[in-house]
CSV table of C-alpha atoms in Angstrom, one decimal:
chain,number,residue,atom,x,y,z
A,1,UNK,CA,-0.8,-12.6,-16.3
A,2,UNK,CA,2.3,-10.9,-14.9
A,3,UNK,CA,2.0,-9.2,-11.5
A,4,UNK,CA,3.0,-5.5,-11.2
A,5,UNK,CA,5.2,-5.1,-8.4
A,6,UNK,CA,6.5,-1.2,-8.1
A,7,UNK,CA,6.1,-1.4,-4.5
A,8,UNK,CA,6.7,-3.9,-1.4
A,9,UNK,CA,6.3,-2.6,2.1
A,10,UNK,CA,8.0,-3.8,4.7
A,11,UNK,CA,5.6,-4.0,7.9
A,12,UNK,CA,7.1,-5.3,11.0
A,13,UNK,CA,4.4,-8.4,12.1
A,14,UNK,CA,4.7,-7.7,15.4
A,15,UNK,CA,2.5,-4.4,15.2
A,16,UNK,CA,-1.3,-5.7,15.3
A,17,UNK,CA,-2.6,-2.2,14.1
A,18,UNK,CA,-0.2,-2.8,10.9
A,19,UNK,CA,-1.2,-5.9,9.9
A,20,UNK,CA,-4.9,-5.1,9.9
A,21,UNK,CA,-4.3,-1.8,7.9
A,22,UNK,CA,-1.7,-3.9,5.9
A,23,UNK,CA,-3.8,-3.3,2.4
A,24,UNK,CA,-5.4,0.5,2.8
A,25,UNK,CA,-2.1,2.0,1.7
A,26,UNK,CA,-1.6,0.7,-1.6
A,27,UNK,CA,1.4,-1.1,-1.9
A,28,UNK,CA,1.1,-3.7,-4.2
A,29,UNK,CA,2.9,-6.2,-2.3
A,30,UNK,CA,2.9,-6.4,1.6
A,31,UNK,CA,5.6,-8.0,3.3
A,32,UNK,CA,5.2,-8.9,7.0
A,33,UNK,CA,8.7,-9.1,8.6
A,34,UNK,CA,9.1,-11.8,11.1
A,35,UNK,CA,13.2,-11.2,10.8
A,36,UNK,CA,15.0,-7.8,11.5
A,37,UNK,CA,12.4,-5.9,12.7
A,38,UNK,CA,11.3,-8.2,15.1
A,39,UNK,CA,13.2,-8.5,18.7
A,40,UNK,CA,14.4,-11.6,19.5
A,41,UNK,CA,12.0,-11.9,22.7
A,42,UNK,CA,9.1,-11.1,20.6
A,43,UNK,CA,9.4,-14.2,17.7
A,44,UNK,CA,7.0,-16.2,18.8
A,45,UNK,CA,4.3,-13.6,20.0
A,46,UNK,CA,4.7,-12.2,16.0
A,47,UNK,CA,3.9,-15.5,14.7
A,48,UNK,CA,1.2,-16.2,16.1
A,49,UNK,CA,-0.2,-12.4,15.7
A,50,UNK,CA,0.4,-12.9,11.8
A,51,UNK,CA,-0.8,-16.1,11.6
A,52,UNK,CA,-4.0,-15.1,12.8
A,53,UNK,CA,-3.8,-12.0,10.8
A,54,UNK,CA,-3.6,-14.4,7.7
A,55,UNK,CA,-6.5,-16.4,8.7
A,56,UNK,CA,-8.5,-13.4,9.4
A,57,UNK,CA,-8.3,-10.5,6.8
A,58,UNK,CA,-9.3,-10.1,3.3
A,59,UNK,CA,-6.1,-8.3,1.8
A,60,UNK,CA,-7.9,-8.0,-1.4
A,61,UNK,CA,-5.9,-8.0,-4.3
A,62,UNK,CA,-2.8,-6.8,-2.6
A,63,UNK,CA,0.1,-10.1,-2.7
A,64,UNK,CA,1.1,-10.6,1.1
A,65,UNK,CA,4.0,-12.3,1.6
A,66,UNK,CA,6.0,-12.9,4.9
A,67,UNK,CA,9.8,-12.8,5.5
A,68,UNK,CA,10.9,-15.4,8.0
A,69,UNK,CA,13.7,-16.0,9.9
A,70,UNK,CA,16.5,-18.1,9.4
A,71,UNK,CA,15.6,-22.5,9.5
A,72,UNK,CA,17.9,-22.4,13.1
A,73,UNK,CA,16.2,-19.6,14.6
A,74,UNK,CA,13.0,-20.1,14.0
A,75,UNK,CA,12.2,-20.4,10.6
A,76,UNK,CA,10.7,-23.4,10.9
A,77,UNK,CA,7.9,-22.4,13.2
A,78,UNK,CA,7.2,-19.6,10.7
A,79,UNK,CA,7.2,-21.6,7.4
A,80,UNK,CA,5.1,-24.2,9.8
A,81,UNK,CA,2.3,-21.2,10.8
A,82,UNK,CA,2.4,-19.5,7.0
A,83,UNK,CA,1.6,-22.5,4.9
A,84,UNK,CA,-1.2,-23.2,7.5
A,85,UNK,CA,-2.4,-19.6,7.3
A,86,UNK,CA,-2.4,-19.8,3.6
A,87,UNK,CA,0.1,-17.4,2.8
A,88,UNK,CA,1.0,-17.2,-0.9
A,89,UNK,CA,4.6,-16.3,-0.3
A,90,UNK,CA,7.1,-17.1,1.4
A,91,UNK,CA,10.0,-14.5,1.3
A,92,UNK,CA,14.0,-16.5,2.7
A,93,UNK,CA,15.7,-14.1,4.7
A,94,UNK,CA,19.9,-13.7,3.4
A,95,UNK,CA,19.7,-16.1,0.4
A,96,UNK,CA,23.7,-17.2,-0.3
A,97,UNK,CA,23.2,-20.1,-2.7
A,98,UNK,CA,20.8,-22.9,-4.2
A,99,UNK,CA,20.8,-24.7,-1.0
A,100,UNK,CA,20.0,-22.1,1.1
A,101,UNK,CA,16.5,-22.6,-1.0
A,102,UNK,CA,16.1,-25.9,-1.2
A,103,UNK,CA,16.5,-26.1,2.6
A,104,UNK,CA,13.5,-23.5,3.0
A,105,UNK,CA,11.6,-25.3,-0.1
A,106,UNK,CA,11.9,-29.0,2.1
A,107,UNK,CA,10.2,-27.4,5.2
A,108,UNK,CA,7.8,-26.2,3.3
A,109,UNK,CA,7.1,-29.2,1.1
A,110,UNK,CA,6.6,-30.8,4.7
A,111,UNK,CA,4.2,-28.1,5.5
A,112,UNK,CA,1.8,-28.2,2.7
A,113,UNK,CA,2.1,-32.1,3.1
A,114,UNK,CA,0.7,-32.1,6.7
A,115,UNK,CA,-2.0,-30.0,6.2
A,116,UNK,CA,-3.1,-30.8,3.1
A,117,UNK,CA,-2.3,-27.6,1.3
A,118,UNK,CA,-1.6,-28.1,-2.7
A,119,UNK,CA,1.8,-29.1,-3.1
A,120,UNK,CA,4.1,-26.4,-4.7
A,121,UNK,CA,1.1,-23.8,-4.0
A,122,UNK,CA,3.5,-21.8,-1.5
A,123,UNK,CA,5.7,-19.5,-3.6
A,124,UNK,CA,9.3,-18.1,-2.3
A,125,UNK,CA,11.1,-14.8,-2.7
A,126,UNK,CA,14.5,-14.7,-2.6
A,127,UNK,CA,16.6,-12.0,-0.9
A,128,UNK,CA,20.0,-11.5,-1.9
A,129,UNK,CA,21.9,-9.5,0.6
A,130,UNK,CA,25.5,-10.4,0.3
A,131,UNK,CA,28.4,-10.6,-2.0
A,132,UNK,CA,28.6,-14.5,-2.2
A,133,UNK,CA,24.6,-14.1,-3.2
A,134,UNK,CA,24.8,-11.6,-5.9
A,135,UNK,CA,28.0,-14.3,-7.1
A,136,UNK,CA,25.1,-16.8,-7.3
A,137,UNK,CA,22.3,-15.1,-8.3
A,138,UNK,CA,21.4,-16.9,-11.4
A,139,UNK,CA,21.9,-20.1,-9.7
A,140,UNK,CA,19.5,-19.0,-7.1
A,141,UNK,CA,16.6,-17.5,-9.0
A,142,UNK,CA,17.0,-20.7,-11.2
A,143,UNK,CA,16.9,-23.2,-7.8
A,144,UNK,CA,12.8,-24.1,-7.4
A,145,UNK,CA,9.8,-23.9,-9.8
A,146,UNK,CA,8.4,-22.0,-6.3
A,147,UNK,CA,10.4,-18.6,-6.8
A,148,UNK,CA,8.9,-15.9,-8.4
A,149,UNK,CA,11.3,-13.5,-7.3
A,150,UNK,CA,14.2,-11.5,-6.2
A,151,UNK,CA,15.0,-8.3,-4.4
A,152,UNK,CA,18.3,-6.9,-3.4
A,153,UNK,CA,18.7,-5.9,0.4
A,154,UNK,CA,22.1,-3.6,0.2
A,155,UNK,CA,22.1,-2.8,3.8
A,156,UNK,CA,24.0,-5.9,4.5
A,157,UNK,CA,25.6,-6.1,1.7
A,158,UNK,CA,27.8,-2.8,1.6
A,159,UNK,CA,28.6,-3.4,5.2
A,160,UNK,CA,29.8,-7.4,3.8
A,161,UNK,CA,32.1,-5.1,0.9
A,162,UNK,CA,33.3,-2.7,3.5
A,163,UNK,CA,31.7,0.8,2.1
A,164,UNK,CA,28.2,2.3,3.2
A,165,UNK,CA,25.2,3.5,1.3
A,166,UNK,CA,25.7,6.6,-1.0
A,167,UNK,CA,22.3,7.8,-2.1
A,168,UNK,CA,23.3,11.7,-2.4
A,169,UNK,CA,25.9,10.2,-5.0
A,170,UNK,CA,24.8,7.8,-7.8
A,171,UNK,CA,24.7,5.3,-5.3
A,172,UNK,CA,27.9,2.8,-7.4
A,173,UNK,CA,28.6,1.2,-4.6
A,174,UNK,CA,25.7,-1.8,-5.6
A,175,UNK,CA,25.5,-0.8,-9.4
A,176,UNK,CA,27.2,-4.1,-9.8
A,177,UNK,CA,24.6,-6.3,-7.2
A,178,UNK,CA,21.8,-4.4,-8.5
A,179,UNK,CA,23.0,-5.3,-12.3
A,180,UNK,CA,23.3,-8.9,-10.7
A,181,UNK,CA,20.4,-9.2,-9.4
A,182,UNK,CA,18.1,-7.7,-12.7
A,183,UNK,CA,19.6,-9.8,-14.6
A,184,UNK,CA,19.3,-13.4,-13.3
A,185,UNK,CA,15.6,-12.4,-12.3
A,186,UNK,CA,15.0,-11.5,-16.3
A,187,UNK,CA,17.0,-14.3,-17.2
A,188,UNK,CA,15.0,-17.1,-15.0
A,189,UNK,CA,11.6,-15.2,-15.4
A,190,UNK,CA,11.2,-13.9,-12.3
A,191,UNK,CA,10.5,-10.3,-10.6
A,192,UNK,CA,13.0,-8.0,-9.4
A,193,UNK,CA,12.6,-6.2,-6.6
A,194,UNK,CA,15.2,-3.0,-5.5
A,195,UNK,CA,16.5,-1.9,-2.0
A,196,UNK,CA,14.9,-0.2,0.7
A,197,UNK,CA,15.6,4.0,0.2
A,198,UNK,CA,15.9,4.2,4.2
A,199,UNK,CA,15.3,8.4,4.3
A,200,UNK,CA,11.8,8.9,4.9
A,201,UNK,CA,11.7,12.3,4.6
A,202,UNK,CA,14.1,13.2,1.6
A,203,UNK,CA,11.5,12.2,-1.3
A,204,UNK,CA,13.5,13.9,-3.8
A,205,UNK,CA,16.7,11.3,-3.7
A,206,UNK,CA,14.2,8.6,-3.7
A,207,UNK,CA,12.4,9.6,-6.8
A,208,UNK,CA,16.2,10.2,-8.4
A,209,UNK,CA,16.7,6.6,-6.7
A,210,UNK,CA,13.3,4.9,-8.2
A,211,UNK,CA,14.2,6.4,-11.9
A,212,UNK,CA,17.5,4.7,-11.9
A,213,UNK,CA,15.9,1.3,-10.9
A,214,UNK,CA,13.2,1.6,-13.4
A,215,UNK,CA,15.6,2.2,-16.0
A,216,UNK,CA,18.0,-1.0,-14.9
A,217,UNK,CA,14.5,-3.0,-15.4
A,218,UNK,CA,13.4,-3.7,-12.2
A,219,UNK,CA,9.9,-4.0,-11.2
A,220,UNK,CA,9.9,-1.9,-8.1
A,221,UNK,CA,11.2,-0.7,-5.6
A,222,UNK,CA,11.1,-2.1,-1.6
A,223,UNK,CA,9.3,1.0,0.8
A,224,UNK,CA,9.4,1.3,4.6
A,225,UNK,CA,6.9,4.2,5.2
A,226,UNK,CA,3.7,4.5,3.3
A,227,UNK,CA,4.6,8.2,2.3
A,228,UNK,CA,6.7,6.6,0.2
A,229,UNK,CA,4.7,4.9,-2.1
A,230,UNK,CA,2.7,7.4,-4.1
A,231,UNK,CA,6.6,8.5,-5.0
A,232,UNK,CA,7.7,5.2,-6.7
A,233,UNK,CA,4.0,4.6,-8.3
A,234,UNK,CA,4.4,8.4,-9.7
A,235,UNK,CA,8.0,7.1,-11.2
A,236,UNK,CA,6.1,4.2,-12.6
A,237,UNK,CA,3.7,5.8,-14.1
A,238,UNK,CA,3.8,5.5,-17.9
A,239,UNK,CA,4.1,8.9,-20.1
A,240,UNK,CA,1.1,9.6,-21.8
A,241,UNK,CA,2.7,9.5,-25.1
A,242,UNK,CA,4.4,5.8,-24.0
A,243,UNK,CA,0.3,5.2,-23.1
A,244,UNK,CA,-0.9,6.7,-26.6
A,245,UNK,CA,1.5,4.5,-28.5
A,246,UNK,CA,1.0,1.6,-26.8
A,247,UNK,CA,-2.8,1.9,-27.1
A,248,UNK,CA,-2.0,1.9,-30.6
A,249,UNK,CA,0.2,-1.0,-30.7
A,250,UNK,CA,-2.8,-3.3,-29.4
A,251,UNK,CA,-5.0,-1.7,-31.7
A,252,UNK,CA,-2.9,-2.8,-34.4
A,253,UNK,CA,-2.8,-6.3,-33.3
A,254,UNK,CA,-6.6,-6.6,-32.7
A,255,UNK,CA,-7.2,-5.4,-36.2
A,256,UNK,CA,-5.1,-7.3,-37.4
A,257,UNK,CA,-6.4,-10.5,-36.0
A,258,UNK,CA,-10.0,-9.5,-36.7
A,259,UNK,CA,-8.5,-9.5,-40.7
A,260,UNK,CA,-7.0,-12.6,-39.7
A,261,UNK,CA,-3.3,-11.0,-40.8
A,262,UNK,CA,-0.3,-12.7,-39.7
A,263,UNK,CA,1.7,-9.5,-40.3
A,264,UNK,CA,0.8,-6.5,-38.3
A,265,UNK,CA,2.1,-2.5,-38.9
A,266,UNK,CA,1.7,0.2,-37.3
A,267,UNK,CA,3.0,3.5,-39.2
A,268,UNK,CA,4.5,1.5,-41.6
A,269,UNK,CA,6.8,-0.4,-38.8
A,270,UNK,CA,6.6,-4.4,-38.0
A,271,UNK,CA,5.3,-5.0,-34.5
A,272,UNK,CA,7.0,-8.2,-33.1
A,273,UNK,CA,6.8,-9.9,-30.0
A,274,UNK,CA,8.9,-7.7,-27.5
A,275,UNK,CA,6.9,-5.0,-29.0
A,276,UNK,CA,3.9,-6.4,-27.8
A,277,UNK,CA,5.0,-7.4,-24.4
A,278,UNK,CA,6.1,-3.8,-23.5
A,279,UNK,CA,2.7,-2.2,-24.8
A,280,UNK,CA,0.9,-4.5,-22.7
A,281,UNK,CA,3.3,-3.9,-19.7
A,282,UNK,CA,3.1,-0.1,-20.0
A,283,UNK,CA,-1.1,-0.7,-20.1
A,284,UNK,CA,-1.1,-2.5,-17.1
A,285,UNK,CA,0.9,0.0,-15.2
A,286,UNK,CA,-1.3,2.6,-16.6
A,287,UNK,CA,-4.2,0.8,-15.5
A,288,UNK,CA,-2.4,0.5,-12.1
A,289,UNK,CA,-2.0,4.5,-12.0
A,290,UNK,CA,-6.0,4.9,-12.4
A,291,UNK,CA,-5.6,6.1,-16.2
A,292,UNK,CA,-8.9,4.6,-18.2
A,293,UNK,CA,-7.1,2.9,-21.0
A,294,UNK,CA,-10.0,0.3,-21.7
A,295,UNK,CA,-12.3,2.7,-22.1
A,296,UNK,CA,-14.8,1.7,-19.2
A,297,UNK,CA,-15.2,5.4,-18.5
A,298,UNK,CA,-16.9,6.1,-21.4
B,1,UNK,CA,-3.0,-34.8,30.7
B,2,UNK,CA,-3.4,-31.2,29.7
B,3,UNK,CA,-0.8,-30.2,26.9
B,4,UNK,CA,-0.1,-27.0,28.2
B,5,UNK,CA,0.6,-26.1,32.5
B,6,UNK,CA,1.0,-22.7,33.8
B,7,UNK,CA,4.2,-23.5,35.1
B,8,UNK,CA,5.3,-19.6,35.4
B,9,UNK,CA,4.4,-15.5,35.5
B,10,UNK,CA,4.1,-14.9,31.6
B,11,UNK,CA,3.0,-11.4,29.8
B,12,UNK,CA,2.4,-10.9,26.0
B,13,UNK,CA,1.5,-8.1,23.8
B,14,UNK,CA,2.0,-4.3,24.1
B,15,UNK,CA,0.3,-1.3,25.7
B,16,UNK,CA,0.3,0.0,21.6
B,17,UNK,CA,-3.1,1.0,20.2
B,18,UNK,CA,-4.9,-2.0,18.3
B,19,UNK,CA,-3.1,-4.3,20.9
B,20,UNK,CA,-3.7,-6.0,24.5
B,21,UNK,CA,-1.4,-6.9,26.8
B,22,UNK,CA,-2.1,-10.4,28.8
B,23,UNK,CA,-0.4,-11.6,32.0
B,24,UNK,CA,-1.2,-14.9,33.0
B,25,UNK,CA,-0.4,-16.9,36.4
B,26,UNK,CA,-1.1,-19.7,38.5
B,27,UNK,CA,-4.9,-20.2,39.8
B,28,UNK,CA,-4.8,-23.6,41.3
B,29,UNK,CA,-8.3,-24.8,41.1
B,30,UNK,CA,-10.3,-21.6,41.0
B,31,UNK,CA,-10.9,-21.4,37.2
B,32,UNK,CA,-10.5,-19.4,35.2
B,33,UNK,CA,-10.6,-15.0,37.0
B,34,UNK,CA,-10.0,-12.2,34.5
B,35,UNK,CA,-9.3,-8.8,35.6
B,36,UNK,CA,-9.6,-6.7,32.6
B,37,UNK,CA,-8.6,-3.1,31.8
B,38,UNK,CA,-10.1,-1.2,28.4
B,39,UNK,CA,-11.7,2.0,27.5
B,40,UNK,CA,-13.8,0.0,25.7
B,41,UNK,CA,-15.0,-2.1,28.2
B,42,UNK,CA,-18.7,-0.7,28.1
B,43,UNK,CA,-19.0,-1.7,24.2
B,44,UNK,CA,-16.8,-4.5,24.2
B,45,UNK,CA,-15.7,-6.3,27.8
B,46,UNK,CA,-18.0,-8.8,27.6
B,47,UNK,CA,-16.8,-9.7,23.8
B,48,UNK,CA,-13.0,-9.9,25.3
B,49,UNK,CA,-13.5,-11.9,28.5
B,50,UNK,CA,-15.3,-14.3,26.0
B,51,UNK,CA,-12.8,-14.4,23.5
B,52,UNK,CA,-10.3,-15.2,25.9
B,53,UNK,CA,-11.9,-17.5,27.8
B,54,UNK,CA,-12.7,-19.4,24.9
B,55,UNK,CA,-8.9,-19.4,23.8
B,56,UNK,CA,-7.9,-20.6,27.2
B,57,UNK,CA,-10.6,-23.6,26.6
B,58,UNK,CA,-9.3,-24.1,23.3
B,59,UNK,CA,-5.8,-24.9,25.1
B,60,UNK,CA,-7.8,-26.8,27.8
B,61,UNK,CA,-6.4,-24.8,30.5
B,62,UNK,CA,-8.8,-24.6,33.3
B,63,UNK,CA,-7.0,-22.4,35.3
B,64,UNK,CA,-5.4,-19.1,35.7
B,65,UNK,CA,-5.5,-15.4,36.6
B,66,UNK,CA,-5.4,-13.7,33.7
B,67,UNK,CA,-4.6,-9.7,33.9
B,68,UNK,CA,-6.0,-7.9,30.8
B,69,UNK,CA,-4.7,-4.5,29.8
B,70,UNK,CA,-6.5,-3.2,26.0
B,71,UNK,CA,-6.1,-1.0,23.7
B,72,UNK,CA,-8.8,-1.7,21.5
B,73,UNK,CA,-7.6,-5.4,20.3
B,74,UNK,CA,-9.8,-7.2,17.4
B,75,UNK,CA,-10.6,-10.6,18.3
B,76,UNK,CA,-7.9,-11.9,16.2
B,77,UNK,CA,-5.3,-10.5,17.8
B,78,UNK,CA,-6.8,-11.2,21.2
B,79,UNK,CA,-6.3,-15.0,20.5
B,80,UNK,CA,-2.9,-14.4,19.0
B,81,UNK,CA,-1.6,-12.6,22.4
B,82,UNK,CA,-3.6,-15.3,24.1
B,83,UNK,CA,-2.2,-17.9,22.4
B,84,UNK,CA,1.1,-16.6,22.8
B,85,UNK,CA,1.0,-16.0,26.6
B,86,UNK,CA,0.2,-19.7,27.3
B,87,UNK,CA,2.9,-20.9,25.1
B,88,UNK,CA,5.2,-18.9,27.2
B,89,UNK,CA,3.7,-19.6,30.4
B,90,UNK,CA,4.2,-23.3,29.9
B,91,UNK,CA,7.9,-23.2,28.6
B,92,UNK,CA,7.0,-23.7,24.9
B,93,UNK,CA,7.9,-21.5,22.4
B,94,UNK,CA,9.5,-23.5,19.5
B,95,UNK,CA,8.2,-26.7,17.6
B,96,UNK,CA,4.3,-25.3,18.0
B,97,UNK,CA,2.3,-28.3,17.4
B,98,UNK,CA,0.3,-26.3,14.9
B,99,UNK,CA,-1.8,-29.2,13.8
B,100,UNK,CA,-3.4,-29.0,17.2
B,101,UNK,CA,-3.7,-25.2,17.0
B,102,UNK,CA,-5.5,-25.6,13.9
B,103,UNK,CA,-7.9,-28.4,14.7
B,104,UNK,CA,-10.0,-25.3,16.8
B,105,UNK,CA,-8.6,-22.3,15.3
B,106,UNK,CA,-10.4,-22.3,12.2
């Protein structure tokens, strides 16, 4: 079943306090940074903290996944001490092209190899943070069976196209990467995960932010402060009349299995596929939001 | 021969709360001496200085001072700051042989 994704939080590895609490905040997806918010002196002392983090806790349910740094400066070490740790994914820093994956995917083939982990178990995220990777983007989320997804970093990439960040506006200045990015992630079947919103204390322009994302298609949104969180989830969180009808939509389709009908209705309209795959989506994010929708309360 | 020698001063962690900060050093032939620093050294000291010790073993290192500052470290990150001071004490902080790390770090 899909994985719901509204938010990833970025939690520098280096903080031992962090990665214990990593799971209590309820992101959906954690992601350790071993890159930029790492010092340069501090690399190897951050590996080996999250690699014993990884061994050690029970994140639950929450998907941890680990950015690393780049193969020359250290990458290799980190892919080395994930796959060990038994980290699901493994997130590429700046992703410009195909290669750029399959040079991560060959260290980590070697990884699983030598210590006996199930080949193509490790998964990656891609990161697309510059023009000539939004050019590529397809190509990239199309590269290895091993990616399951895609987010759009826009820090470096306005500084790459010569302009800067323009929440307050309606931030066009990556309407085109962002449109880039959704669209070879739907197109190759993977998730699509937005920018960090880098004002922690201006929640209105992040909800504005969040809306606009959720209406491009994308499954979430990146956070860097848990006060953020409870804003995207809020965004996410189906209408209750989107909830209502898509109750009714799987209602349909139950009954008419249990009449063994190849043709289901509902109000006198065909349900088809695509139908089908949004009522279930806007259940699960229901579910996500804490609404009883399976009737368990009952 | 030991794979890792205490060639140099080396310090690791922070003075942050959840952390430790380790400085290691030289201690030809007196073993292993910990001086140790916590405010949870009542409930707890015994716990670190065994922890560490054993990590030091681990890494067959047989030797050292070891200065101990805590903050109220879980045992996980005390190996991983322990871990990380001997690697930098003995010059090595790229290509970890990991498989070795592993065979005891379970």
């Amino acid at each position: 079943m899909e994985r719901l994704r509204r938010t990833m939080m970025f939690l520098p590895a280096s903080n031992p306090g962090m990665l214990r609490d990593a799971n209590l905040y309820g992101a959906d997806s954690i992601m350790f940074d071993l890159e930029d918010s790492v010092s340069l002196k501090e690399k190897d002392s951050s590996r080996f903290l999250v690699y014993q983090a990884v061994k050690t806790f029970d994140y639950g349910d929450t998907e941890i996944i680990v950015r690393i740094n780049d193969l020359a400066q250290g990458g290799r070490d980190d892919i080395h001490a994930m796959v060990r740790a038994g980290i699901d994914v493994i997130r590429l820093p700046k992703t410009e092209s195909a290669e750029d994956v399959h040079a991560v995917e060959a260290v980590i083939l070697e990884a699983e190899t030598q210590c006996g982990r199930e080949i193509g178990s490790t998964k990656i995220f891609t990161a697309i943070e510059g023009p000539l990777g939004v050019l590529n983007a397809y190509s990239i989320a199309t590269s290895s069976q091993r990616i399951i997804g895609m987010a759009i970093g826009a820090e470096d990439y306005v500084t790459s196209m010569k302009t800067r960040r323009y929440p307050e506006r309606a931030s066009e200045e990556i309407f085109f990467a962002r449109s880039m990015i959704v669209h070879a992630a739907r197109a190759a079947g993977i998730a699509a995960v937005d920018t960090v919103f880098s004002d922690v204390n201006d929640p209105e322009t992040l909800e504005r932010e969040t809306e606009f994302i959720k209406q491009l298609g994308f499954d979430g949104k990146s956070v860097i402060n848990p006060r953020q969180i409870p804003i995207v989830n809020k965004v996410f969180r189906p209408s209750d009349k989107e909830i209502k009808n898509a109750m009714d939509v799987i209602a349909a389709i139950n009954e008419a299995e249990a009449r063994g009908s190849g043709v289901i209705a509902l109000n006198g309209k065909m349900i088809d596929k695509p139908i089908v795959e949004r009522a279930e989506r806007v259940l699960m994010l229901a579910r996500a939001a804490g609404i009883d929708v399976d009737g368990k309360g009952k | 021969m030991a794979k890792f020698e205490i060639k140099d001063q080396a310090i690791a962690g922070t003075l942050e709360s959840s952390d430790l900060q380790i400085t290691i050093d030289q201690n030809n032939g007196k073993g292993i001496e910990i001086d140790l620093q916590s405010s949870v050294e009542f409930q707890f000291g015994k716990r670190i200085r065994e922890v560490i010790t054993e990590t030091l073993s681990n890494l067959e290192i047989t030797d050292a001072k070891v200065s101990v500052v805590d903050q109220g470290a879980l045992d996980c990150t005390i190996i991983a700051r322990t871990i990380a001071v001997v690697h930098r004490a003995s010059g090595v902080t790229e290509n970890i042989d990991w498989e070795a790390l592993e065979s005891w770090n379970v």
